[in-house]
GROMACS .gro file of C-alpha atoms in nm:
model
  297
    1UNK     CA    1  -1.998  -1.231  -1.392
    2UNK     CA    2  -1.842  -1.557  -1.318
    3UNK     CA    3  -1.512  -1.609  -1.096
    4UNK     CA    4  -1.334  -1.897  -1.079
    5UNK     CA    5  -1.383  -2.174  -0.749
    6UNK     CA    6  -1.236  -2.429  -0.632
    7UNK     CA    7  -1.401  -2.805  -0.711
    8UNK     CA    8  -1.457  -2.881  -0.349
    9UNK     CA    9  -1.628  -2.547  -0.332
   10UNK     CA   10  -1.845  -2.638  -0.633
   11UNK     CA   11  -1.971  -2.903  -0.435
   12UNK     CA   12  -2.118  -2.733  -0.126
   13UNK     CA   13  -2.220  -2.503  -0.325
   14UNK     CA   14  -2.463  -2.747  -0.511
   15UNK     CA   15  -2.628  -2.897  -0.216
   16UNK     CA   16  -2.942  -2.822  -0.029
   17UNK     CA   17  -2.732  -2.694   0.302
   18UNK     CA   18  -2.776  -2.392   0.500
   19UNK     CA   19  -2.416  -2.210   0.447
   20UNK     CA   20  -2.273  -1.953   0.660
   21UNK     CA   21  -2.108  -1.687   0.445
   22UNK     CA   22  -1.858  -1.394   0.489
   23UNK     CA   23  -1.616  -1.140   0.317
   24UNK     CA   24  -1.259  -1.131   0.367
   25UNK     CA   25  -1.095  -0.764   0.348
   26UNK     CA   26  -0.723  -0.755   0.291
   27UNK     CA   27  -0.566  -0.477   0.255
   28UNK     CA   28  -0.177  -0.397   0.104
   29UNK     CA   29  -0.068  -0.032   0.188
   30UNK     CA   30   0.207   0.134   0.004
   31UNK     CA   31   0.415   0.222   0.290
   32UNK     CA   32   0.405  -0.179   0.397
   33UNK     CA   33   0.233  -0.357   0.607
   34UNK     CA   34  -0.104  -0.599   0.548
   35UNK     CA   35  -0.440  -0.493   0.708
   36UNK     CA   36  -0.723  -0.808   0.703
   37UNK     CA   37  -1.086  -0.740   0.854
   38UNK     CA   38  -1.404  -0.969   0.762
   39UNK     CA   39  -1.768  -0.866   0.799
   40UNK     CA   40  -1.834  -1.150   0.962
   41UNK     CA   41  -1.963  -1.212   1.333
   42UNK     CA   42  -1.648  -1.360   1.493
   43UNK     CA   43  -1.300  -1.352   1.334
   44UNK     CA   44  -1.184  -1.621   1.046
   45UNK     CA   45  -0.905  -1.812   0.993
   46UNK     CA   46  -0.804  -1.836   0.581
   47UNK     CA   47  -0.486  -2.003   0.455
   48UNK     CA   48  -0.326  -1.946   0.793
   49UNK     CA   49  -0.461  -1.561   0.760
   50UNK     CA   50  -0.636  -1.409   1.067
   51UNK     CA   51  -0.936  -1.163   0.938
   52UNK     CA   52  -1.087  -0.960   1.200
   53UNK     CA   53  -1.406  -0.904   1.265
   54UNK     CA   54  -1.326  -0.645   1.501
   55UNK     CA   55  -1.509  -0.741   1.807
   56UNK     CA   56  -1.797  -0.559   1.949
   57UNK     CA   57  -1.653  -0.199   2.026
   58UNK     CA   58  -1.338  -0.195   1.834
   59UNK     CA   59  -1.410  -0.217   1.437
   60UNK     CA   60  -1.372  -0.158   1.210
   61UNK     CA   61  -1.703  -0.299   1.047
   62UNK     CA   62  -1.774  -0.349   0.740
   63UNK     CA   63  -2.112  -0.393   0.511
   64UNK     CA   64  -2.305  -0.343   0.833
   65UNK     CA   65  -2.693  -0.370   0.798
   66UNK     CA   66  -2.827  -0.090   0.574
   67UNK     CA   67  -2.483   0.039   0.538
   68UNK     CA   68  -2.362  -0.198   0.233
   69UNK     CA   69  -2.088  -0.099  -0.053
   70UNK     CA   70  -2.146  -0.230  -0.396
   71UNK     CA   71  -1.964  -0.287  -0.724
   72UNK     CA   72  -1.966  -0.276  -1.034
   73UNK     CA   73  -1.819  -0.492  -1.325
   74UNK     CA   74  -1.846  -0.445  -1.689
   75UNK     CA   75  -1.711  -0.642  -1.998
   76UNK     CA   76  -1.395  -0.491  -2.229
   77UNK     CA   77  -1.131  -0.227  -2.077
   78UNK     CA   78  -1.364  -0.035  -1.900
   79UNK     CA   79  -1.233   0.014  -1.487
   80UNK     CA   80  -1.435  -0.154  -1.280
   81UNK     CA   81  -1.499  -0.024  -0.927
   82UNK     CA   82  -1.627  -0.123  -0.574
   83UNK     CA   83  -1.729   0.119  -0.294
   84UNK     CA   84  -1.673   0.064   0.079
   85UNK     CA   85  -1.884   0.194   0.352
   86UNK     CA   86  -1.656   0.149   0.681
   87UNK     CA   87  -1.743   0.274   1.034
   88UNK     CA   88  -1.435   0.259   1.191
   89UNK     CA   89  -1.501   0.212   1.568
   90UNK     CA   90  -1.217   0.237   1.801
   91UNK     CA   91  -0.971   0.034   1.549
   92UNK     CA   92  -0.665   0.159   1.466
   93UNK     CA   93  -0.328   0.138   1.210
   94UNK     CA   94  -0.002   0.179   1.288
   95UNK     CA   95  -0.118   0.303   1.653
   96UNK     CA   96  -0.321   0.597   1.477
   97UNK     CA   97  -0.769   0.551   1.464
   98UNK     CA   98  -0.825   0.403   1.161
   99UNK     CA   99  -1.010   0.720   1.056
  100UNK     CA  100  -0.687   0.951   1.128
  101UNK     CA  101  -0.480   0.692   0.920
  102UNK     CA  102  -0.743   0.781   0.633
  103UNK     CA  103  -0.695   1.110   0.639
  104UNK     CA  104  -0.255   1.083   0.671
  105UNK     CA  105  -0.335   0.916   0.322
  106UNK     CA  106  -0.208   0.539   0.461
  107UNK     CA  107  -0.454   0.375   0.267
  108UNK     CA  108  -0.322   0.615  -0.070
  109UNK     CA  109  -0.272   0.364  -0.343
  110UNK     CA  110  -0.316   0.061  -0.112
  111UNK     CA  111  -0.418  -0.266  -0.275
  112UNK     CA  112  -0.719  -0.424  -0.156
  113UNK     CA  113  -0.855  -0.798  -0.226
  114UNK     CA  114  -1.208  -0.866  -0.161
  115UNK     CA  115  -1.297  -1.248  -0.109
  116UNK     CA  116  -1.607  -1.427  -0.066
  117UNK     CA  117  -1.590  -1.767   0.165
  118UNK     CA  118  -1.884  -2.027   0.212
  119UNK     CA  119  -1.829  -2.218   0.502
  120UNK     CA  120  -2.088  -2.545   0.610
  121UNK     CA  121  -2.003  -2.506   0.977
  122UNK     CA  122  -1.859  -2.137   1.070
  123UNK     CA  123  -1.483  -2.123   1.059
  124UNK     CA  124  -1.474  -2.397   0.822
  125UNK     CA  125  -1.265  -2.263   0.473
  126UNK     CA  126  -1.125  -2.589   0.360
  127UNK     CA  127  -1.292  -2.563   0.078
  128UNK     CA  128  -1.150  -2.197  -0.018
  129UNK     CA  129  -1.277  -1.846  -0.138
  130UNK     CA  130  -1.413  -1.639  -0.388
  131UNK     CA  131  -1.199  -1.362  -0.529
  132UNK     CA  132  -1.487  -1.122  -0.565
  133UNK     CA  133  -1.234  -0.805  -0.601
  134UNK     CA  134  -0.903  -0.678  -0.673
  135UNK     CA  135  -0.810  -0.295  -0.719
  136UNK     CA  136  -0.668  -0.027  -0.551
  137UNK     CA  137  -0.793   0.241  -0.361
  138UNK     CA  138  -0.835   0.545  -0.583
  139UNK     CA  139  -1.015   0.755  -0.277
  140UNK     CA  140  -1.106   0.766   0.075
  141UNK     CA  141  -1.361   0.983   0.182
  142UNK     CA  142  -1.368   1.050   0.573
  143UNK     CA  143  -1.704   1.172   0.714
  144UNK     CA  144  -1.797   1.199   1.095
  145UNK     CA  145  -1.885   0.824   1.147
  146UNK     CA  146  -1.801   0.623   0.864
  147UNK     CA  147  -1.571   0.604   0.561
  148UNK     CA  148  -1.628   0.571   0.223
  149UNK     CA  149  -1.364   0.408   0.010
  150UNK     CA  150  -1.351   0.400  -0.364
  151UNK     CA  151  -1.172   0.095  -0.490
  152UNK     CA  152  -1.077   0.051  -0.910
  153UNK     CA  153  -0.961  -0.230  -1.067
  154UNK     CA  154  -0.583  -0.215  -1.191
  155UNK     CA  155  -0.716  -0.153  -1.551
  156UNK     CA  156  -0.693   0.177  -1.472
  157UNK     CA  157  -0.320   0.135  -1.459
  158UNK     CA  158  -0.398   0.133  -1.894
  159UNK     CA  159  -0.549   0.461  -1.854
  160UNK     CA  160  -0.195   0.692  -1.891
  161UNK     CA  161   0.009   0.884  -2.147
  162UNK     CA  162   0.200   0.692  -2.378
  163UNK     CA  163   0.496   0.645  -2.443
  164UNK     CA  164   0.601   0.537  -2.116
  165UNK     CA  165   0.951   0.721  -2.131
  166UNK     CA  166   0.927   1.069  -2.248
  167UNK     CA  167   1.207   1.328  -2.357
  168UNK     CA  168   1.372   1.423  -2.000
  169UNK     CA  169   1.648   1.647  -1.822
  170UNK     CA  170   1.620   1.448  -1.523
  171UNK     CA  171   1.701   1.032  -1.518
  172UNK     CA  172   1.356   0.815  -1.596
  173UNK     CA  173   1.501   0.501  -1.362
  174UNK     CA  174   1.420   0.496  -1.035
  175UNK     CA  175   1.655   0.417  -0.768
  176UNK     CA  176   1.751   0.035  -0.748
  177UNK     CA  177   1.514  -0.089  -1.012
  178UNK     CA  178   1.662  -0.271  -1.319
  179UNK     CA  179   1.687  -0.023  -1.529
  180UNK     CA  180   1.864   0.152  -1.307
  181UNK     CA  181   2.049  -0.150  -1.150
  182UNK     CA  182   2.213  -0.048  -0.793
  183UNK     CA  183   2.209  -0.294  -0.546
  184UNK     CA  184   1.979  -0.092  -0.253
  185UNK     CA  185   1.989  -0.360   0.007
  186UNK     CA  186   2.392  -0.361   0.013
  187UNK     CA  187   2.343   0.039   0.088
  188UNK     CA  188   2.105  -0.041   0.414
  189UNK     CA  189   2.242   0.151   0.678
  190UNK     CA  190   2.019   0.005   1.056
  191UNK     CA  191   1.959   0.248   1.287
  192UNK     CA  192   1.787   0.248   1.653
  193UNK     CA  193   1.527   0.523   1.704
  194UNK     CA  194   1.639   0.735   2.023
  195UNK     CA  195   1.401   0.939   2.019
  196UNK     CA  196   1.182   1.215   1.783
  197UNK     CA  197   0.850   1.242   1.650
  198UNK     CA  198   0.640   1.042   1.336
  199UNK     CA  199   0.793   1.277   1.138
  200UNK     CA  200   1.118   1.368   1.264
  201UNK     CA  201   1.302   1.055   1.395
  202UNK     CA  202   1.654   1.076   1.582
  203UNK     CA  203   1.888   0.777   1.558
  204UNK     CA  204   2.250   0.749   1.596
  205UNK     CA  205   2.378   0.769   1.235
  206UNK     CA  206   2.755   0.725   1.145
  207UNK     CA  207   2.902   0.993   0.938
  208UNK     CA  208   2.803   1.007   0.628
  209UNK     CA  209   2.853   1.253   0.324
  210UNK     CA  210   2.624   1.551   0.317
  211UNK     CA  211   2.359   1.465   0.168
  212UNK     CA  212   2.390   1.074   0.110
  213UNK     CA  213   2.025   0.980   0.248
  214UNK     CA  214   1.868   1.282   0.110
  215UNK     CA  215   1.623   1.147  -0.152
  216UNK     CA  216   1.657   0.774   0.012
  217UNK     CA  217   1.382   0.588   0.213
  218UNK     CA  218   1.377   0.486   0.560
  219UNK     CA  219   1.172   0.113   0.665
  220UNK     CA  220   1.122   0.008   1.024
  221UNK     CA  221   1.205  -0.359   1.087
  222UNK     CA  222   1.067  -0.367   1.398
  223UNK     CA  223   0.817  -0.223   1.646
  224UNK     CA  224   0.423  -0.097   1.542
  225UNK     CA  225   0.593   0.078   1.229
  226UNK     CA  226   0.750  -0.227   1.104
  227UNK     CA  227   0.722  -0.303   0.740
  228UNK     CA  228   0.621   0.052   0.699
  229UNK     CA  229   0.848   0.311   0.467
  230UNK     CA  230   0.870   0.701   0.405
  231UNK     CA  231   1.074   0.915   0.224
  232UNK     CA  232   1.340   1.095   0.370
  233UNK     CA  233   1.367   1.509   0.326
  234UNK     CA  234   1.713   1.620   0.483
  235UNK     CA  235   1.892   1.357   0.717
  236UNK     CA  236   2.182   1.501   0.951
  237UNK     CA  237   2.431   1.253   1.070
  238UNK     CA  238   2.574   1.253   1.454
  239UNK     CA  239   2.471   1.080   1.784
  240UNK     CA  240   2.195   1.133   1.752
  241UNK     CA  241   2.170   1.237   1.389
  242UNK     CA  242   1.853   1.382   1.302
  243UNK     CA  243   1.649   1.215   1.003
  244UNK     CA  244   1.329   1.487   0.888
  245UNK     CA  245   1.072   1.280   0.654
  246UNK     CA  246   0.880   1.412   0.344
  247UNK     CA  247   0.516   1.302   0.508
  248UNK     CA  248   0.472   1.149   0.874
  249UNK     CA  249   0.428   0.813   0.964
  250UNK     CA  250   0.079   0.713   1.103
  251UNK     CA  251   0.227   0.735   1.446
  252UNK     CA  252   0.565   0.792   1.664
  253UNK     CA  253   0.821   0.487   1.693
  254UNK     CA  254   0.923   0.377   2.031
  255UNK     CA  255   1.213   0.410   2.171
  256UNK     CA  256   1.447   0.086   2.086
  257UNK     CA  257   1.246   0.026   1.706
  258UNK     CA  258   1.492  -0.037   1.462
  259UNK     CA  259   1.502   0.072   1.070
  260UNK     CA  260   1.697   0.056   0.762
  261UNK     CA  261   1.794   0.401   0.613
  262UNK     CA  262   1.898   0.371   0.214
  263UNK     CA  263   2.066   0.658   0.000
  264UNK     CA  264   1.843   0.883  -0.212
  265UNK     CA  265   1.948   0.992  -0.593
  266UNK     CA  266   1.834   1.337  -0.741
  267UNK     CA  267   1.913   1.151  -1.092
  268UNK     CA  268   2.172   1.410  -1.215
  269UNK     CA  269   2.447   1.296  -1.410
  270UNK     CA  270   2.791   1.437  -1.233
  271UNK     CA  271   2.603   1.566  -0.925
  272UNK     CA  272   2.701   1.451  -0.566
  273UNK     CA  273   2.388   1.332  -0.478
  274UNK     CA  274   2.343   1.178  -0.834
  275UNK     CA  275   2.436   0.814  -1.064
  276UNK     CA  276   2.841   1.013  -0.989
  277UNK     CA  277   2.785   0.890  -0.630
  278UNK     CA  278   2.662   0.505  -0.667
  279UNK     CA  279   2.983   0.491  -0.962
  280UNK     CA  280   2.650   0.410  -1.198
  281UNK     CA  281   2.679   0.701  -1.480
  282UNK     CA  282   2.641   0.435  -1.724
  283UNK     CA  283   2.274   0.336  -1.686
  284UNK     CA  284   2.186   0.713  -1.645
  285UNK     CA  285   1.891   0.796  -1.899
  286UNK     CA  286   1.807   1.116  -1.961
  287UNK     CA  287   1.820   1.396  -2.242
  288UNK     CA  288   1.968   1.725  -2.050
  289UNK     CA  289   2.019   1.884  -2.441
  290UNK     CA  290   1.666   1.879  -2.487
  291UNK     CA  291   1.609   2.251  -2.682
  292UNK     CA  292   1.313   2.525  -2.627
  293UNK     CA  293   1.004   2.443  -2.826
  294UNK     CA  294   1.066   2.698  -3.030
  295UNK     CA  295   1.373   2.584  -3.177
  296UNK     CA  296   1.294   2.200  -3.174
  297UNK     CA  297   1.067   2.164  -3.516
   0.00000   0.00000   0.00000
């Protein structure tokens, strides 16, 4: 299947020169944060990009020999898929192995991009790359020594019920989007960690009402967590206030890394924890009257 190139790429491509070539990795996790590793030899520079090649004991690696992923394409709506063979050596995510963060679930809906480069002399990408792949990772399958990861295509994103809004008690927006329309990033509350655990951080946090950041979202802006965000279970304010998370973090925060903590919504109507609390009862969309099957024909 063809992909588009660049015209000086075109070029090299139709001379008689011996032409070093690699794959670019990039990786896009859900939580935040970008992960970029190459197969190649040495690491490679790409639109300002660092990819990693790991080094010799740290990984991770990548279509080593006899231990190559493939993919497949196919024409019409069909998903299209590429597997990943990784051996992940001593690298590591968010200050977890690589294979731990696997099985957390970091890489869970991540977005990967898979790009070819052709380079005359190594380290030379003027002339641009190959998009090979784009999907995201539908599974991650840790064995003893290596990792298999299952990448699809986002056509599977037109595999899903229809209509997109169905008959509801419960509010279809989701907090801050523009359906929904409340301004998130004027309800950022920043917070030093103190102290805790990956899943149970402490932070001095100002009085709030009970409940306010249940439901809400917490993202480091600093530190080996930065960029990184979890959902938050049951926060307690005080000094320190106590903030307990719906799934861990790949690793502990230090001391001193700062976050944002934003308000949750359990998208009730007149509820204190609902659109009542952000003054937004307006935009709330939802059916509560819905009757029983039995009564609804």
């Amino acid at each position: 299947m063809s992909k588009p190139i660049s015209p000086r790429l075109e070029v090299l491509l139709g001379t008689d020169a011996d032409l070093f070539r690699a794959d670019l990795y990039e990786f896009t996790l859900i939580g935040g944060g970008v992960l970029r590793y190459t197969n190649a030899d040495a690491d490679i520079t790409m639109n300002g990009k660092l990819f990693s090649a790991g080094g010799i004991q740290i990984g991770p690696y990548f279509d080593t020999q006899g231990n190559r992923g493939y993919s497949r394409w196919a024409v019409g709506t069909s998903v299209d898929t590429t597997m990943l063979d990784i051996i992940p050596g001593a690298a590591t995510v968010g200050g977890q192995p690589f294979k731990v963060a696997c099985q957390q679930g970091v890489f869970d809906g991540a977005t990967l991009k898979k790009q070819r480069v052709f380079m005359p002399t190594f380290g030379d990408t003027r002339r641009g790359p190959i998009t090979m792949f784009v999907g995201r990772v539908a599974e991650a399958d840790v064995g003893r020594s290596k990792i298999t990861m299952i990448i699809n295509s986002h056509l599977e994103l037109l595999d899903q019920v229809f209509p997109r809004n169905l008959y509801q008690a419960g509010c279809v927006n989701n907090l801050g989007d523009t359906a929904c329309g409340v301004n998130l990033a004027a309800l950022a509350v920043a917070c030093t960690i103190t102290g805790g655990t990956a899943q149970s951080l402490q932070a001095n946090l100002a009085v709030a009402p009970t409940g306010k950041f249940n439901q809400g979202k917490v993202v480091f802006t600093s530190g080996v967590l930065s960029g990184m965000s979890r959902t938050v279970k049951l926060a307690t304010a005080g000094a320190p206030g106590t903030i307990t998370l719906l799934l861990p973090f790949p690793s502990a925060p230090a001391v001193a890394d700062t976050f944002n903590i934003y308000p949750g919504c359990d998208k009730t109507y007149a509820g204190t924890n609902g659109c009542a609390k952000f003054a937004n009862q307006a935009r709330w969309r939802a059916e509560p009257l819905i009757p029983i099957v039995e009564t609804a024909i």
